[in-house]
């Protein structure tokens, strides 16, 4: 009778389970680190709209003099000279998206940002993103000052 095989099976299951949990844990840790990098990049410094196209029409001039300050608590301020309007933002690392929401009483310009944006390219000082609307596709390029 071979008693080693059941013992090996009994030992192999916990090892496999631990490996799976470790892999899951590492994935979560990596995702958290990626999120920390994005939040750190977004919340240190002000941003401006370098380009905004709505259905292939350049409407960037509407964002002239606007700056944006992102905060770790999910708040974003749209700042134009002495006027500040607060909204919210969030990042979804797994889907490569950023969602922005300014309130109904914000300017029409700020409300143009109220979408979930799919990030197409980014670095520590710029973000390029797209969103699809009922009328077409909008493209946003943010640049850090």
PDB file of C-alpha atoms in Angstrom:
ATOM      1  CA  UNK A   1       0.000   0.000   0.000  1.00  0.00           C
ATOM      2  CA  UNK A   2       1.382   3.433  -0.963  1.00  0.00           C
ATOM      3  CA  UNK A   3       0.642   5.970   1.782  1.00  0.00           C
ATOM      4  CA  UNK A   4       2.741   8.723   0.210  1.00  0.00           C
ATOM      5  CA  UNK A   5       0.289   9.674  -2.563  1.00  0.00           C
ATOM      6  CA  UNK A   6      -2.596  10.718  -0.261  1.00  0.00           C
ATOM      7  CA  UNK A   7      -0.135  12.667   1.906  1.00  0.00           C
ATOM      8  CA  UNK A   8       1.289  14.415  -1.153  1.00  0.00           C
ATOM      9  CA  UNK A   9      -2.241  15.247  -2.337  1.00  0.00           C
ATOM     10  CA  UNK A  10      -3.119  16.587   1.098  1.00  0.00           C
ATOM     11  CA  UNK A  11      -0.009  18.768   1.123  1.00  0.00           C
ATOM     12  CA  UNK A  12      -0.372  19.856  -2.498  1.00  0.00           C
ATOM     13  CA  UNK A  13      -3.854  21.335  -2.049  1.00  0.00           C
ATOM     14  CA  UNK A  14      -2.845  23.870   0.640  1.00  0.00           C
ATOM     15  CA  UNK A  15       0.253  24.806  -1.368  1.00  0.00           C
ATOM     16  CA  UNK A  16      -1.855  25.372  -4.489  1.00  0.00           C
ATOM     17  CA  UNK A  17      -4.417  27.338  -2.480  1.00  0.00           C
ATOM     18  CA  UNK A  18      -1.671  29.460  -0.914  1.00  0.00           C
ATOM     19  CA  UNK A  19      -0.190  30.077  -4.369  1.00  0.00           C
ATOM     20  CA  UNK A  20      -3.572  31.196  -5.692  1.00  0.00           C
ATOM     21  CA  UNK A  21      -4.131  33.503  -2.718  1.00  0.00           C
ATOM     22  CA  UNK A  22      -0.595  34.880  -3.063  1.00  0.00           C
ATOM     23  CA  UNK A  23      -1.172  35.505  -6.773  1.00  0.00           C
ATOM     24  CA  UNK A  24      -4.488  37.249  -6.012  1.00  0.00           C
ATOM     25  CA  UNK A  25      -2.820  39.223  -3.237  1.00  0.00           C
ATOM     26  CA  UNK A  26       0.034  40.285  -5.520  1.00  0.00           C
ATOM     27  CA  UNK A  27      -2.398  41.359  -8.221  1.00  0.00           C
ATOM     28  CA  UNK A  28      -4.331  43.483  -5.717  1.00  0.00           C
ATOM     29  CA  UNK A  29      -1.089  44.968  -4.396  1.00  0.00           C
ATOM     30  CA  UNK A  30       0.044  45.837  -7.928  1.00  0.00           C
ATOM     31  CA  UNK A  31      -3.343  47.409  -8.738  1.00  0.00           C
ATOM     32  CA  UNK A  32      -3.193  49.435  -5.516  1.00  0.00           C
ATOM     33  CA  UNK A  33       0.336  50.603  -6.347  1.00  0.00           C
ATOM     34  CA  UNK A  34      -0.803  51.637  -9.845  1.00  0.00           C
ATOM     35  CA  UNK A  35      -3.737  53.524  -8.352  1.00  0.00           C
ATOM     36  CA  UNK A  36      -1.400  55.249  -5.870  1.00  0.00           C
ATOM     37  CA  UNK A  37       0.843  56.387  -8.745  1.00  0.00           C
ATOM     38  CA  UNK A  38      -2.121  57.793 -10.675  1.00  0.00           C
ATOM     39  CA  UNK A  39      -3.602  59.538  -7.648  1.00  0.00           C
ATOM     40  CA  UNK A  40      -0.202  60.978  -6.754  1.00  0.00           C
ATOM     41  CA  UNK A  41       0.345  62.266 -10.302  1.00  0.00           C
ATOM     42  CA  UNK A  42      -3.168  63.719 -10.534  1.00  0.00           C
ATOM     43  CA  UNK A  43      -3.178  65.429  -7.136  1.00  0.00           C
ATOM     44  CA  UNK A  44       0.220  67.137  -7.282  1.00  0.00           C
ATOM     45  CA  UNK A  45      -0.020  70.200  -9.469  1.00  0.00           C
ATOM     46  CA  UNK A  46      -2.706  71.827 -11.538  1.00  0.00           C
ATOM     47  CA  UNK A  47      -3.911  70.651 -14.915  1.00  0.00           C
ATOM     48  CA  UNK A  48      -5.354  72.408 -17.943  1.00  0.00           C
ATOM     49  CA  UNK A  49      -7.215  71.290 -21.044  1.00  0.00           C
ATOM     50  CA  UNK A  50      -4.662  71.211 -23.834  1.00  0.00           C
ATOM     51  CA  UNK A  51      -7.242  70.018 -26.349  1.00  0.00           C
ATOM     52  CA  UNK A  52     -10.909  69.077 -26.366  1.00  0.00           C
ATOM     53  CA  UNK A  53     -12.714  67.905 -29.466  1.00  0.00           C
ATOM     54  CA  UNK A  54     -16.435  67.241 -29.516  1.00  0.00           C
ATOM     55  CA  UNK A  55     -17.518  65.146 -32.489  1.00  0.00           C
ATOM     56  CA  UNK A  56     -14.274  66.153 -34.307  1.00  0.00           C
ATOM     57  CA  UNK A  57     -14.878  69.872 -33.663  1.00  0.00           C
ATOM     58  CA  UNK A  58     -12.164  71.637 -31.658  1.00  0.00           C
ATOM     59  CA  UNK A  59     -13.783  73.422 -28.709  1.00  0.00           C
ATOM     60  CA  UNK A  60     -10.566  73.892 -26.724  1.00  0.00           C
ATOM     61  CA  UNK A  61     -10.957  77.716 -26.581  1.00  0.00           C
ATOM     62  CA  UNK A  62     -13.932  77.261 -24.226  1.00  0.00           C
ATOM     63  CA  UNK A  63     -11.482  75.947 -21.616  1.00  0.00           C
ATOM     64  CA  UNK A  64      -9.166  78.966 -21.867  1.00  0.00           C
ATOM     65  CA  UNK A  65      -8.105  80.163 -18.401  1.00  0.00           C
ATOM     66  CA  UNK A  66      -9.478  77.036 -16.666  1.00  0.00           C
ATOM     67  CA  UNK A  67      -7.226  75.049 -14.370  1.00  0.00           C
ATOM     68  CA  UNK A  68      -8.073  71.885 -12.495  1.00  0.00           C
ATOM     69  CA  UNK A  69      -6.901  70.784  -9.079  1.00  0.00           C
ATOM     70  CA  UNK A  70      -7.535  67.137  -8.211  1.00  0.00           C
ATOM     71  CA  UNK A  71      -7.605  65.939  -4.598  1.00  0.00           C
ATOM     72  CA  UNK A  72      -7.073  62.498  -3.059  1.00  0.00           C
ATOM     73  CA  UNK A  73     -10.568  62.580  -1.521  1.00  0.00           C
ATOM     74  CA  UNK A  74     -12.143  62.482  -5.000  1.00  0.00           C
ATOM     75  CA  UNK A  75     -12.848  66.206  -5.285  1.00  0.00           C
ATOM     76  CA  UNK A  76     -11.778  68.252  -8.293  1.00  0.00           C
ATOM     77  CA  UNK A  77     -11.874  72.039  -8.507  1.00  0.00           C
ATOM     78  CA  UNK A  78     -12.474  73.793 -11.806  1.00  0.00           C
ATOM     79  CA  UNK A  79     -10.725  77.142 -11.356  1.00  0.00           C
ATOM     80  CA  UNK A  80     -11.152  80.144 -13.643  1.00  0.00           C
ATOM     81  CA  UNK A  81      -9.468  83.289 -12.267  1.00  0.00           C
ATOM     82  CA  UNK A  82     -11.173  83.790  -8.885  1.00  0.00           C
ATOM     83  CA  UNK A  83     -14.130  81.462  -9.523  1.00  0.00           C
ATOM     84  CA  UNK A  84     -13.968  77.876  -8.269  1.00  0.00           C
ATOM     85  CA  UNK A  85     -16.504  75.127  -8.920  1.00  0.00           C
ATOM     86  CA  UNK A  86     -16.033  71.762  -7.229  1.00  0.00           C
ATOM     87  CA  UNK A  87     -16.952  68.416  -8.685  1.00  0.00           C
ATOM     88  CA  UNK A  88     -15.847  64.822  -8.238  1.00  0.00           C
ATOM     89  CA  UNK A  89     -13.450  62.471  -9.976  1.00  0.00           C
ATOM     90  CA  UNK A  90     -12.483  58.834  -9.704  1.00  0.00           C
ATOM     91  CA  UNK A  91     -10.070  56.471 -11.419  1.00  0.00           C
ATOM     92  CA  UNK A  92     -10.703  52.844 -12.336  1.00  0.00           C
ATOM     93  CA  UNK A  93      -7.319  51.223 -12.912  1.00  0.00           C
ATOM     94  CA  UNK A  94      -8.740  47.935 -14.172  1.00  0.00           C
ATOM     95  CA  UNK A  95     -10.754  49.617 -16.919  1.00  0.00           C
ATOM     96  CA  UNK A  96      -8.283  52.451 -17.621  1.00  0.00           C
ATOM     97  CA  UNK A  97     -10.936  55.079 -17.050  1.00  0.00           C
ATOM     98  CA  UNK A  98     -11.384  58.346 -15.227  1.00  0.00           C
ATOM     99  CA  UNK A  99     -14.849  59.647 -14.385  1.00  0.00           C
ATOM    100  CA  UNK A 100     -15.576  63.320 -13.772  1.00  0.00           C
ATOM    101  CA  UNK A 101     -18.803  64.891 -12.524  1.00  0.00           C
ATOM    102  CA  UNK A 102     -19.481  68.591 -12.022  1.00  0.00           C
ATOM    103  CA  UNK A 103     -22.861  69.631 -10.564  1.00  0.00           C
ATOM    104  CA  UNK A 104     -25.841  70.917 -12.558  1.00  0.00           C
ATOM    105  CA  UNK A 105     -25.092  74.530 -11.587  1.00  0.00           C
ATOM    106  CA  UNK A 106     -21.554  74.368 -13.057  1.00  0.00           C
ATOM    107  CA  UNK A 107     -20.738  76.178 -16.289  1.00  0.00           C
ATOM    108  CA  UNK A 108     -21.600  74.436 -19.551  1.00  0.00           C
ATOM    109  CA  UNK A 109     -17.860  74.183 -20.193  1.00  0.00           C
ATOM    110  CA  UNK A 110     -17.225  72.230 -16.984  1.00  0.00           C
ATOM    111  CA  UNK A 111     -20.213  69.976 -17.639  1.00  0.00           C
ATOM    112  CA  UNK A 112     -18.520  68.887 -20.893  1.00  0.00           C
ATOM    113  CA  UNK A 113     -16.167  66.899 -18.661  1.00  0.00           C
ATOM    114  CA  UNK A 114     -19.023  64.916 -17.057  1.00  0.00           C
ATOM    115  CA  UNK A 115     -18.245  61.545 -18.584  1.00  0.00           C
ATOM    116  CA  UNK A 116     -16.366  58.353 -18.016  1.00  0.00           C
ATOM    117  CA  UNK A 117     -13.206  58.776 -20.073  1.00  0.00           C
ATOM    118  CA  UNK A 118     -11.252  55.836 -21.482  1.00  0.00           C
ATOM    119  CA  UNK A 119      -7.547  56.611 -21.113  1.00  0.00           C
ATOM    120  CA  UNK A 120      -5.775  56.110 -24.443  1.00  0.00           C
ATOM    121  CA  UNK A 121      -2.368  57.457 -23.410  1.00  0.00           C
ATOM    122  CA  UNK A 122      -0.866  58.980 -20.293  1.00  0.00           C
ATOM    123  CA  UNK A 123       2.266  59.887 -18.440  1.00  0.00           C
ATOM    124  CA  UNK A 124       2.944  61.792 -15.240  1.00  0.00           C
ATOM    125  CA  UNK A 125       2.250  65.146 -16.922  1.00  0.00           C
ATOM    126  CA  UNK A 126      -0.491  64.394 -19.469  1.00  0.00           C
ATOM    127  CA  UNK A 127      -3.592  62.309 -20.011  1.00  0.00           C
ATOM    128  CA  UNK A 128      -5.281  61.587 -23.318  1.00  0.00           C
ATOM    129  CA  UNK A 129      -8.767  60.109 -23.133  1.00  0.00           C
ATOM    130  CA  UNK A 130     -11.899  59.508 -25.194  1.00  0.00           C
ATOM    131  CA  UNK A 131     -15.568  59.098 -24.446  1.00  0.00           C
ATOM    132  CA  UNK A 132     -18.497  58.157 -26.619  1.00  0.00           C
ATOM    133  CA  UNK A 133     -21.668  60.240 -26.455  1.00  0.00           C
ATOM    134  CA  UNK A 134     -25.035  60.003 -28.198  1.00  0.00           C
ATOM    135  CA  UNK A 135     -23.766  62.343 -30.914  1.00  0.00           C
ATOM    136  CA  UNK A 136     -20.263  60.935 -31.402  1.00  0.00           C
ATOM    137  CA  UNK A 137     -16.847  60.803 -29.786  1.00  0.00           C
ATOM    138  CA  UNK A 138     -15.140  63.385 -27.581  1.00  0.00           C
ATOM    139  CA  UNK A 139     -11.402  63.548 -27.076  1.00  0.00           C
ATOM    140  CA  UNK A 140      -9.691  65.175 -24.099  1.00  0.00           C
ATOM    141  CA  UNK A 141      -6.020  65.993 -23.584  1.00  0.00           C
ATOM    142  CA  UNK A 142      -5.095  67.212 -20.106  1.00  0.00           C
ATOM    143  CA  UNK A 143      -1.640  68.592 -19.399  1.00  0.00           C
ATOM    144  CA  UNK A 144      -0.008  69.357 -16.060  1.00  0.00           C
ATOM    145  CA  UNK A 145       1.199  72.937 -15.589  1.00  0.00           C
TER     146      UNK A 145
END
